[in-house]
């Protein structure tokens, strides 16, 4: 096989390389410069494609604190929902132990210990076991858990608020159906967003059937689904932007360069900033009136529409945030890209992806101020704040109990040490007295003499000891004389 360059006069400044082979047909290969020219001509007819890759997430402590607050009460909310779903609002512990997956409690952790952590939310009580043929002779009490009166009152207020706001909640469901491509959503997917949207736990049986003029439930191959009945043009308007306060400029003149509004502490590279500025200069795309198949999947217009859809969904939530996994369930329904998380990270001017907790959360940045507080609050948020106050009160009670237990242990240990010290002193006094009596006859001035083994013992004749006769006998023996008494 030989390689021979051939010059074609009809095509100026273009070299064609011909491969001559006995087995392969003649193949003409253009040079690299010609390929670049033809590629540039084709690119003129195409729209601008996304060329900015996913960037590293810059942590925001203020927004992370909001996510951590939600993660700390997730067990309380799940157990409270589980108790309120029962007719008498209580559950035995041996039945509650079968709901570990729903409560997100692994096997080693104790449910009873988690209940004791919130004394102002849950309380334990016992009920007699119903008699059965298996335990007719051995009756025992079973331990159950229920809400405290304060937590029960908050739950009642929240339920009444959702009943009064049923029209608002129905409008949220209708807007979600208007965002979907087929105007239909499976109910099992809507359950993931139900708590974030503020829907009641029984919305599938009550709320979906109370507004037949808006939507209806139908059977599909994927299960029960909610289908749109009527299109509301008043709801088909995008979420208005919340204008943030601009910082006053020192020089009173128009800016020489285009400015990108970002949250504090966020610094991006120049290429990323240029991409976001060009993204912001595009005309607004209404996600309700523009279908997902109108743009190419890799075009910047398709990403503009996807960001608008995510912004609409987050704007419907109570706290303007949800889990990234919840949004991935609606990728096909809303026309979102497969790499949804990468798109959210690529637009820090709109969204913030928090890594706190077991799953990532996405937050609408424009809905929070610099201090991490929501700009627009709701009545349901006030009820949630009261629930947080009850949880803090329970932690304070547990802390005081722990301090009281430690103080009682210190008092008991001091009392034990004092009793032991007194006992030691009594024993020391006892041994000191015994030592005095033991050494009573050890001195040299003792009136008693110790006889040696070689000396014969002194014997005295029988008689009265204290008489003159006995004394005279002793003096006579010693060679002296004494008078009788």
Short mmCIF file of C-alpha atoms in Angstrom, two decimals:
data_model
loop_
_atom_site.label_atom_id
_atom_site.label_comp_id
_atom_site.label_asym_id
_atom_site.label_seq_id
_atom_site.Cartn_x
_atom_site.Cartn_y
_atom_site.Cartn_z
CA UNK A 1 0.00 0.00 0.00
CA UNK A 2 1.38 3.42 -1.01
CA UNK A 3 0.52 6.97 0.05
CA UNK A 4 0.66 9.56 -2.74
CA UNK A 5 -0.42 13.23 -2.46
CA UNK A 6 -2.44 14.58 -5.38
CA UNK A 7 -3.11 18.27 -6.07
CA UNK A 8 -6.56 19.16 -7.43
CA UNK A 9 -6.64 22.46 -9.35
CA UNK A 10 -10.42 22.76 -9.11
CA UNK A 11 -10.25 23.07 -5.34
CA UNK A 12 -7.64 25.66 -4.46
CA UNK A 13 -5.45 25.19 -1.40
CA UNK A 14 -6.83 21.74 -0.65
CA UNK A 15 -4.64 18.64 -0.55
CA UNK A 16 -6.13 15.19 -0.96
CA UNK A 17 -4.22 12.13 0.22
CA UNK A 18 -4.99 8.96 -1.76
CA UNK A 19 -4.45 5.48 -0.31
CA UNK A 20 -3.62 2.89 -3.00
CA UNK A 21 -4.22 -0.68 -1.93
CA UNK A 22 -4.81 -3.98 -3.68
CA UNK A 23 -7.52 -5.00 -1.18
CA UNK A 24 -9.30 -1.70 -0.39
CA UNK A 25 -10.91 0.83 -2.74
CA UNK A 26 -9.42 4.24 -3.24
CA UNK A 27 -10.12 6.49 -0.21
CA UNK A 28 -9.68 10.26 -0.29
CA UNK A 29 -8.71 11.86 3.03
CA UNK A 30 -8.92 15.61 3.65
CA UNK A 31 -6.31 17.46 5.66
CA UNK A 32 -6.91 18.74 9.19
CA UNK A 33 -7.32 22.36 8.05
CA UNK A 34 -10.05 21.39 5.61
CA UNK A 35 -11.88 19.39 8.27
CA UNK A 36 -11.88 22.40 10.57
CA UNK A 37 -13.30 24.60 7.79
CA UNK A 38 -16.15 22.21 7.02
CA UNK A 39 -16.87 21.75 10.76
CA UNK A 40 -17.13 25.51 11.23
CA UNK A 41 -19.57 25.78 8.30
CA UNK A 42 -21.82 23.13 9.86
CA UNK A 43 -21.70 24.83 13.27
CA UNK A 44 -23.13 28.07 11.87
CA UNK A 45 -26.54 26.45 11.39
CA UNK A 46 -26.73 25.01 14.94
CA UNK A 47 -27.69 26.70 18.21
CA UNK A 48 -25.27 27.31 21.06
CA UNK A 49 -24.45 24.11 22.89
CA UNK A 50 -23.60 23.66 26.57
CA UNK A 51 -19.82 23.68 26.96
CA UNK A 52 -19.49 24.42 30.68
CA UNK A 53 -18.70 21.33 32.75
CA UNK A 54 -19.90 20.62 36.27
CA UNK A 55 -18.08 22.64 38.92
CA UNK A 56 -17.11 21.87 42.47
CA UNK A 57 -19.72 22.63 45.12
CA UNK A 58 -18.82 25.55 47.37
CA UNK A 59 -20.27 25.05 50.84
CA UNK A 60 -22.66 27.62 52.27
CA UNK A 61 -22.87 27.27 56.06
CA UNK A 62 -25.99 29.43 56.33
CA UNK A 63 -28.02 27.30 53.93
CA UNK A 64 -26.52 24.07 55.26
CA UNK A 65 -27.81 25.01 58.69
CA UNK A 66 -31.37 25.05 57.34
CA UNK A 67 -30.94 21.56 55.89
CA UNK A 68 -29.42 20.24 59.13
CA UNK A 69 -32.41 21.58 61.05
CA UNK A 70 -34.74 19.59 58.80
CA UNK A 71 -32.65 16.43 59.08
CA UNK A 72 -32.69 16.61 62.89
CA UNK A 73 -36.50 16.38 63.06
CA UNK A 74 -37.03 13.88 60.24
CA UNK A 75 -37.59 11.00 62.68
CA UNK A 76 -40.14 13.09 64.61
CA UNK A 77 -42.10 13.95 61.47
CA UNK A 78 -42.15 10.37 60.19
CA UNK A 79 -43.22 8.86 63.50
CA UNK A 80 -45.84 11.57 63.99
CA UNK A 81 -47.26 10.87 60.51
CA UNK A 82 -47.31 7.17 61.32
CA UNK A 83 -49.18 7.72 64.60
CA UNK A 84 -51.71 10.12 63.06
CA UNK A 85 -52.53 7.57 60.38
CA UNK A 86 -53.91 5.22 63.04
CA UNK A 87 -57.53 5.57 64.23
CA UNK A 88 -56.61 6.02 67.92
CA UNK A 89 -53.28 7.78 67.23
CA UNK A 90 -51.08 5.23 69.04
CA UNK A 91 -49.03 2.14 68.15
CA UNK A 92 -47.59 -0.76 70.17
CA UNK A 93 -43.82 -0.93 70.11
CA UNK A 94 -43.68 -4.49 68.81
CA UNK A 95 -45.64 -3.33 65.73
CA UNK A 96 -43.60 -0.13 65.42
CA UNK A 97 -40.40 -2.18 65.27
CA UNK A 98 -41.55 -3.49 61.86
CA UNK A 99 -41.48 0.06 60.43
CA UNK A 100 -37.73 0.59 60.65
CA UNK A 101 -37.38 1.14 56.91
CA UNK A 102 -39.94 3.92 56.90
CA UNK A 103 -38.38 5.53 59.99
CA UNK A 104 -34.88 5.21 58.47
CA UNK A 105 -33.53 3.44 61.56
CA UNK A 106 -30.92 0.71 61.03
CA UNK A 107 -31.11 -2.48 63.03
CA UNK A 108 -28.64 -1.76 65.89
CA UNK A 109 -30.37 1.48 66.90
CA UNK A 110 -33.15 1.20 69.45
CA UNK A 111 -36.58 2.65 68.72
CA UNK A 112 -37.25 3.02 72.44
CA UNK A 113 -34.09 5.09 72.88
CA UNK A 114 -35.12 7.37 70.00
CA UNK A 115 -38.54 7.88 71.58
CA UNK A 116 -36.91 8.81 74.91
CA UNK A 117 -34.96 11.54 73.11
CA UNK A 118 -38.18 13.54 72.56
CA UNK A 119 -40.09 13.55 75.87
CA UNK A 120 -42.22 16.56 74.86
CA UNK A 121 -43.38 14.95 71.58
CA UNK A 122 -43.94 11.27 72.44
CA UNK A 123 -45.01 9.49 75.60
CA UNK A 124 -45.14 5.82 76.55
CA UNK A 125 -48.04 4.01 78.19
CA UNK A 126 -49.25 0.43 78.63
CA UNK A 127 -52.45 -1.26 77.62
CA UNK A 128 -53.64 -4.78 78.52
CA UNK A 129 -53.06 -7.39 75.89
CA UNK A 130 -56.29 -8.73 74.36
CA UNK A 131 -56.93 -12.30 75.45
CA UNK A 132 -56.39 -14.97 72.83
CA UNK A 133 -56.32 -18.77 73.05
CA UNK A 134 -52.52 -18.58 73.10
CA UNK A 135 -52.28 -16.25 76.13
CA UNK A 136 -55.57 -16.91 77.91
CA UNK A 137 -53.82 -17.78 81.17
CA UNK A 138 -50.86 -15.38 80.92
CA UNK A 139 -52.05 -11.81 80.50
CA UNK A 140 -49.49 -9.03 80.33
CA UNK A 141 -49.36 -5.34 79.43
CA UNK A 142 -47.84 -4.15 76.15
CA UNK A 143 -45.92 -0.89 75.78
CA UNK A 144 -47.33 1.69 73.34
CA UNK A 145 -46.35 5.16 72.13
CA UNK A 146 -48.54 8.18 71.41
CA UNK A 147 -48.27 11.95 71.03
CA UNK A 148 -48.18 14.24 74.01
CA UNK A 149 -51.11 16.69 74.43
CA UNK A 150 -48.96 19.59 73.19
CA UNK A 151 -47.86 17.69 70.06
CA UNK A 152 -51.42 16.50 69.48
CA UNK A 153 -52.65 20.11 69.57
CA UNK A 154 -50.06 21.17 66.98
CA UNK A 155 -51.05 18.27 64.73
CA UNK A 156 -54.71 19.32 64.97
CA UNK A 157 -53.83 22.91 64.01
CA UNK A 158 -51.84 21.70 61.02
CA UNK A 159 -54.68 19.42 59.85
CA UNK A 160 -57.21 22.26 60.10
CA UNK A 161 -54.87 24.56 58.17
CA UNK A 162 -54.59 22.04 55.34
CA UNK A 163 -58.36 21.72 55.18
CA UNK A 164 -58.78 25.47 54.81
CA UNK A 165 -56.01 25.64 52.18
CA UNK A 166 -57.36 22.79 50.06
CA UNK A 167 -57.90 25.11 47.09
CA UNK A 168 -54.27 26.28 47.22
CA UNK A 169 -53.03 22.70 47.45
CA UNK A 170 -55.24 21.70 44.52
CA UNK A 171 -53.74 24.54 42.48
CA UNK A 172 -50.26 23.15 43.18
CA UNK A 173 -51.28 19.74 41.87
CA UNK A 174 -52.85 21.32 38.81
CA UNK A 175 -49.67 23.30 38.05
CA UNK A 176 -47.58 20.12 38.32
CA UNK A 177 -49.89 18.42 35.82
CA UNK A 178 -49.59 21.41 33.49
CA UNK A 179 -45.78 21.14 33.65
CA UNK A 180 -45.77 17.46 32.66
CA UNK A 181 -45.47 16.52 29.01
CA UNK A 182 -48.43 14.09 28.98
CA UNK A 183 -50.55 16.09 31.48
CA UNK A 184 -50.52 13.07 33.76
CA UNK A 185 -48.50 12.06 36.84
CA UNK A 186 -48.38 8.77 38.71
CA UNK A 187 -49.60 9.11 42.31
CA UNK A 188 -46.71 7.05 43.65
CA UNK A 189 -44.33 9.74 42.36
CA UNK A 190 -46.35 12.59 43.85
CA UNK A 191 -45.98 10.99 47.29
CA UNK A 192 -42.27 11.91 47.27
CA UNK A 193 -43.12 15.62 46.95
CA UNK A 194 -46.25 15.48 49.14
CA UNK A 195 -44.65 16.54 52.41
CA UNK A 196 -42.56 19.28 50.76
CA UNK A 197 -45.64 20.67 49.01
CA UNK A 198 -47.64 20.61 52.25
CA UNK A 199 -50.13 17.98 51.05
CA UNK A 200 -52.02 15.97 53.68
CA UNK A 201 -51.10 12.27 54.07
CA UNK A 202 -54.45 11.19 52.59
CA UNK A 203 -54.34 13.48 49.54
CA UNK A 204 -54.61 10.50 47.16
CA UNK A 205 -58.03 9.51 48.53
CA UNK A 206 -59.52 12.91 49.42
CA UNK A 207 -57.84 15.88 47.75
CA UNK A 208 -57.55 14.21 44.35
CA UNK A 209 -61.28 13.41 44.37
CA UNK A 210 -62.59 16.67 45.82
CA UNK A 211 -61.82 18.76 42.71
CA UNK A 212 -63.14 16.87 39.65
CA UNK A 213 -63.19 20.10 37.62
CA UNK A 214 -59.39 20.31 37.86
CA UNK A 215 -58.11 16.72 37.66
CA UNK A 216 -59.16 13.10 38.03
CA UNK A 217 -57.61 9.76 38.91
CA UNK A 218 -57.17 7.17 36.16
CA UNK A 219 -55.66 3.70 35.90
CA UNK A 220 -52.45 3.30 33.89
CA UNK A 221 -49.93 0.55 33.30
CA UNK A 222 -47.72 2.17 35.97
CA UNK A 223 -50.53 2.34 38.54
CA UNK A 224 -53.05 4.98 39.61
CA UNK A 225 -52.30 8.38 38.10
CA UNK A 226 -53.65 11.92 38.32
CA UNK A 227 -54.74 13.36 34.98
CA UNK A 228 -55.41 17.00 34.11
CA UNK A 229 -59.04 17.86 33.24
CA UNK A 230 -58.95 21.59 32.54
CA UNK A 231 -56.16 24.03 31.63
CA UNK A 232 -56.06 27.18 33.75
CA UNK A 233 -54.34 30.09 31.93
CA UNK A 234 -54.06 32.03 35.17
CA UNK A 235 -51.85 29.32 36.65
CA UNK A 236 -49.75 29.00 33.48
CA UNK A 237 -47.50 31.89 34.43
CA UNK A 238 -43.93 31.42 35.68
CA UNK A 239 -42.92 32.25 39.22
CA UNK A 240 -42.09 35.96 39.55
CA UNK A 241 -38.52 36.68 40.43
CA UNK A 242 -37.79 37.89 43.93
CA UNK A 243 -35.69 41.00 43.47
CA UNK A 244 -32.78 41.14 45.86
CA UNK A 245 -31.45 44.37 47.28
CA UNK A 246 -28.61 45.69 45.15
CA UNK A 247 -25.52 46.94 46.91
CA UNK A 248 -24.92 50.63 46.44
CA UNK A 249 -22.11 51.46 44.06
CA UNK A 250 -19.42 53.96 44.95
CA UNK A 251 -19.25 55.44 41.43
CA UNK A 252 -22.53 56.68 39.98
CA UNK A 253 -22.10 55.45 36.41
CA UNK A 254 -23.10 52.38 34.43
CA UNK A 255 -20.94 49.33 34.90
CA UNK A 256 -18.27 48.74 32.29
CA UNK A 257 -18.54 44.97 32.57
CA UNK A 258 -21.60 42.77 33.02
CA UNK A 259 -22.19 41.79 36.64
CA UNK A 260 -23.34 38.36 37.83
CA UNK A 261 -25.29 38.28 41.08
CA UNK A 262 -24.01 35.49 43.32
CA UNK A 263 -24.35 34.71 47.00
CA UNK A 264 -21.65 35.73 49.46
CA UNK A 265 -18.40 33.79 49.47
CA UNK A 266 -18.93 32.29 46.00
CA UNK A 267 -16.14 32.92 43.53
CA UNK A 268 -16.29 31.36 40.07
CA UNK A 269 -13.77 31.06 37.31
CA UNK A 270 -13.94 33.47 34.42
CA UNK A 271 -15.12 30.91 31.87
CA UNK A 272 -17.92 29.80 34.22
CA UNK A 273 -18.99 33.41 34.82
CA UNK A 274 -19.08 34.11 31.08
CA UNK A 275 -21.25 31.05 30.55
CA UNK A 276 -23.70 32.10 33.28
CA UNK A 277 -23.86 35.67 31.91
CA UNK A 278 -24.64 34.35 28.44
CA UNK A 279 -27.20 32.00 30.00
CA UNK A 280 -28.90 34.89 31.77
CA UNK A 281 -29.07 36.98 28.58
CA UNK A 282 -31.29 34.42 26.89
CA UNK A 283 -34.97 35.23 26.66
CA UNK A 284 -37.18 33.74 29.33
CA UNK A 285 -38.81 30.43 28.42
CA UNK A 286 -42.21 29.65 29.92
CA UNK A 287 -42.15 25.98 30.99
CA UNK A 288 -45.96 25.73 30.79
CA UNK A 289 -46.28 26.84 27.17
CA UNK A 290 -43.04 25.40 25.78
CA UNK A 291 -42.88 21.60 25.42
CA UNK A 292 -39.70 19.73 26.22
CA UNK A 293 -39.25 18.34 22.70
CA UNK A 294 -39.02 21.74 21.06
CA UNK A 295 -35.27 22.07 21.72
CA UNK A 296 -32.35 19.72 21.32
CA UNK A 297 -31.37 17.94 24.54
CA UNK A 298 -27.81 19.33 24.48
CA UNK A 299 -28.78 22.92 23.65
CA UNK A 300 -28.62 25.79 26.08
CA UNK A 301 -32.30 26.55 25.42
CA UNK A 302 -33.26 23.09 26.71
CA UNK A 303 -31.21 23.73 29.85
CA UNK A 304 -32.91 27.12 30.22
CA UNK A 305 -36.30 25.42 30.17
CA UNK A 306 -35.16 22.68 32.60
CA UNK A 307 -33.95 25.30 35.08
CA UNK A 308 -37.30 27.06 34.79
CA UNK A 309 -39.14 23.81 35.55
CA UNK A 310 -37.02 23.11 38.64
CA UNK A 311 -37.52 26.70 39.77
CA UNK A 312 -41.30 26.33 39.45
CA UNK A 313 -41.32 23.08 41.46
CA UNK A 314 -39.15 24.55 44.22
CA UNK A 315 -41.34 27.65 44.30
CA UNK A 316 -44.37 25.47 45.10
CA UNK A 317 -42.72 23.86 48.13
CA UNK A 318 -43.19 25.30 51.60
CA UNK A 319 -39.51 25.84 52.40
CA UNK A 320 -38.40 26.34 48.78
CA UNK A 321 -36.25 23.20 48.83
CA UNK A 322 -36.49 19.45 48.34
CA UNK A 323 -34.29 16.41 47.81
CA UNK A 324 -32.51 15.92 44.49
CA UNK A 325 -33.74 12.32 44.43
CA UNK A 326 -37.34 13.54 44.49
CA UNK A 327 -36.77 15.55 41.33
CA UNK A 328 -35.15 12.64 39.51
CA UNK A 329 -38.47 10.75 39.64
CA UNK A 330 -39.93 13.37 37.26
CA UNK A 331 -37.17 13.52 34.65
CA UNK A 332 -39.25 12.00 31.87
CA UNK A 333 -42.45 13.75 32.93
CA UNK A 334 -40.93 17.25 33.07
CA UNK A 335 -38.29 16.82 30.35
CA UNK A 336 -35.33 17.17 32.72
CA UNK A 337 -31.82 16.02 31.70
CA UNK A 338 -30.40 12.72 32.84
CA UNK A 339 -27.54 14.45 34.64
CA UNK A 340 -29.89 16.57 36.71
CA UNK A 341 -27.55 17.02 39.67
CA UNK A 342 -24.77 18.30 37.38
CA UNK A 343 -27.14 20.88 35.91
CA UNK A 344 -28.12 22.10 39.40
CA UNK A 345 -24.48 22.46 40.45
CA UNK A 346 -23.68 24.27 37.22
CA UNK A 347 -26.09 27.10 38.10
CA UNK A 348 -25.16 28.43 41.56
CA UNK A 349 -26.94 31.70 40.83
CA UNK A 350 -30.26 29.82 40.90
CA UNK A 351 -29.80 26.72 43.07
CA UNK A 352 -27.64 25.46 45.88
CA UNK A 353 -26.99 21.74 46.36
CA UNK A 354 -26.39 20.88 50.02
CA UNK A 355 -24.49 17.73 50.95
CA UNK A 356 -25.85 17.60 54.49
CA UNK A 357 -27.63 14.40 55.44
CA UNK A 358 -27.77 11.04 53.76
CA UNK A 359 -29.16 12.52 50.50
CA UNK A 360 -28.42 15.80 48.73
CA UNK A 361 -30.91 18.67 48.89
CA UNK A 362 -31.50 21.46 46.38
CA UNK A 363 -32.46 24.96 47.56
CA UNK A 364 -33.86 27.92 45.63
CA UNK A 365 -31.26 30.60 46.39
CA UNK A 366 -33.41 33.65 45.62
CA UNK A 367 -35.97 32.64 48.29
CA UNK A 368 -33.46 33.08 51.16
CA UNK A 369 -31.73 36.20 52.44
CA UNK A 370 -28.10 36.56 53.45
CA UNK A 371 -28.84 35.28 56.96
CA UNK A 372 -30.40 32.05 55.69
CA UNK A 373 -34.01 32.99 56.53
CA UNK A 374 -36.95 32.64 54.16
CA UNK A 375 -38.08 35.93 52.66
CA UNK A 376 -41.72 34.81 52.38
CA UNK A 377 -43.06 32.73 55.27
CA UNK A 378 -46.20 30.65 55.59
CA UNK A 379 -48.52 29.69 58.47
CA UNK A 380 -47.42 26.09 58.21
CA UNK A 381 -43.85 27.25 58.83
CA UNK A 382 -44.97 28.90 62.07
CA UNK A 383 -46.50 25.60 63.21
CA UNK A 384 -43.23 23.90 62.36
CA UNK A 385 -41.34 26.46 64.40
CA UNK A 386 -43.55 25.62 67.39
CA UNK A 387 -42.71 21.98 66.88
CA UNK A 388 -39.01 22.88 66.93
CA UNK A 389 -39.55 24.80 70.16
CA UNK A 390 -41.12 21.69 71.73
CA UNK A 391 -38.14 19.60 70.63
CA UNK A 392 -35.71 22.12 72.14
CA UNK A 393 -37.71 22.07 75.37
CA UNK A 394 -37.42 18.30 75.47
CA UNK A 395 -33.67 18.52 75.00
CA UNK A 396 -33.49 21.01 77.86
CA UNK A 397 -35.48 18.64 80.09
CA UNK A 398 -33.20 15.73 79.25
CA UNK A 399 -30.15 17.88 79.96
CA UNK A 400 -31.53 18.87 83.38
CA UNK A 401 -32.34 15.25 84.19
CA UNK A 402 -28.83 14.24 83.23
CA UNK A 403 -27.34 16.94 85.44
CA UNK A 404 -29.59 15.91 88.35
CA UNK A 405 -28.54 12.29 87.92
CA UNK A 406 -24.87 13.28 87.90
CA UNK A 407 -25.33 15.43 91.02
CA UNK A 408 -27.12 12.59 92.83
CA UNK A 409 -24.30 10.23 91.94
CA UNK A 410 -21.77 12.73 93.29
CA UNK A 411 -23.75 13.12 96.53
CA UNK A 412 -24.03 9.34 96.96
CA UNK A 413 -20.33 8.87 96.28
CA UNK A 414 -19.46 11.61 98.82
CA UNK A 415 -21.76 10.01 101.41
CA UNK A 416 -20.17 6.61 100.78
CA UNK A 417 -16.69 8.06 101.15
CA UNK A 418 -17.72 9.81 104.40
CA UNK A 419 -19.15 6.59 105.88
CA UNK A 420 -16.05 4.67 104.86
CA UNK A 421 -13.85 7.34 106.42
CA UNK A 422 -15.79 7.17 109.71
CA UNK A 423 -15.49 3.40 109.73
CA UNK A 424 -11.75 3.66 109.17
CA UNK A 425 -11.44 6.13 112.05
CA UNK A 426 -13.41 3.82 114.36
CA UNK A 427 -11.18 0.90 113.45
CA UNK A 428 -8.07 3.02 114.04
CA UNK A 429 -9.34 4.05 117.48
CA UNK A 430 -10.05 0.43 118.33
CA UNK A 431 -6.55 -0.65 117.40
CA UNK A 432 -5.01 2.27 119.29
CA UNK A 433 -6.85 1.23 122.51
CA UNK A 434 -5.72 -2.35 122.08
CA UNK A 435 -2.15 -1.18 121.59
CA UNK A 436 -2.31 0.75 124.88
CA UNK A 437 -3.45 -2.31 126.79
CA UNK A 438 -0.95 -4.57 125.03
CA UNK A 439 2.02 -2.39 126.04
CA UNK A 440 0.76 -1.70 129.52
CA UNK A 441 3.32 -4.05 131.14
CA UNK A 442 6.21 -3.47 128.76
CA UNK A 443 7.83 -0.60 130.73
CA UNK A 444 10.95 -0.85 133.01
CA UNK A 445 9.12 0.65 135.98
CA UNK A 446 6.79 -2.30 136.28
CA UNK A 447 6.30 -3.68 139.82
CA UNK A 448 6.50 -7.21 138.50
CA UNK A 449 9.77 -9.09 138.00
CA UNK A 450 10.39 -11.80 135.51
CA UNK A 451 12.09 -14.85 136.83
CA UNK A 452 14.95 -16.36 135.00
CA UNK A 453 15.05 -20.02 134.32
CA UNK A 454 18.11 -20.67 136.58
CA UNK A 455 16.81 -18.77 139.59
CA UNK A 456 14.64 -20.70 141.96
CA UNK A 457 11.30 -19.17 142.51
CA UNK A 458 10.65 -17.34 145.74
CA UNK A 459 8.17 -19.20 147.86
CA UNK A 460 6.30 -17.70 150.76
CA UNK A 461 4.89 -19.47 153.66
CA UNK A 462 1.29 -19.53 154.29
CA UNK A 463 0.01 -16.58 156.24
CA UNK A 464 -1.66 -13.30 155.88
CA UNK A 465 -0.10 -11.05 153.36
CA UNK A 466 -0.63 -7.68 154.98
CA UNK A 467 0.55 -8.55 158.51
CA UNK A 468 3.53 -7.66 160.53
CA UNK A 469 4.48 -11.28 160.76
CA UNK A 470 4.88 -11.67 157.06
CA UNK A 471 6.85 -8.48 156.84
CA UNK A 472 9.17 -9.44 159.65
CA UNK A 473 9.96 -12.70 158.01
CA UNK A 474 11.02 -10.96 154.82
CA UNK A 475 13.17 -8.43 156.68
CA UNK A 476 14.80 -11.12 158.72
CA UNK A 477 15.74 -12.96 155.63
CA UNK A 478 17.34 -9.85 154.18
CA UNK A 479 19.15 -9.11 157.44
CA UNK A 480 17.08 -6.09 158.39
CA UNK A 481 14.50 -5.40 160.98
CA UNK A 482 11.22 -3.72 160.84
CA UNK A 483 8.55 -2.91 163.19
CA UNK A 484 5.16 -4.45 163.08
CA UNK A 485 2.21 -2.41 162.07
#
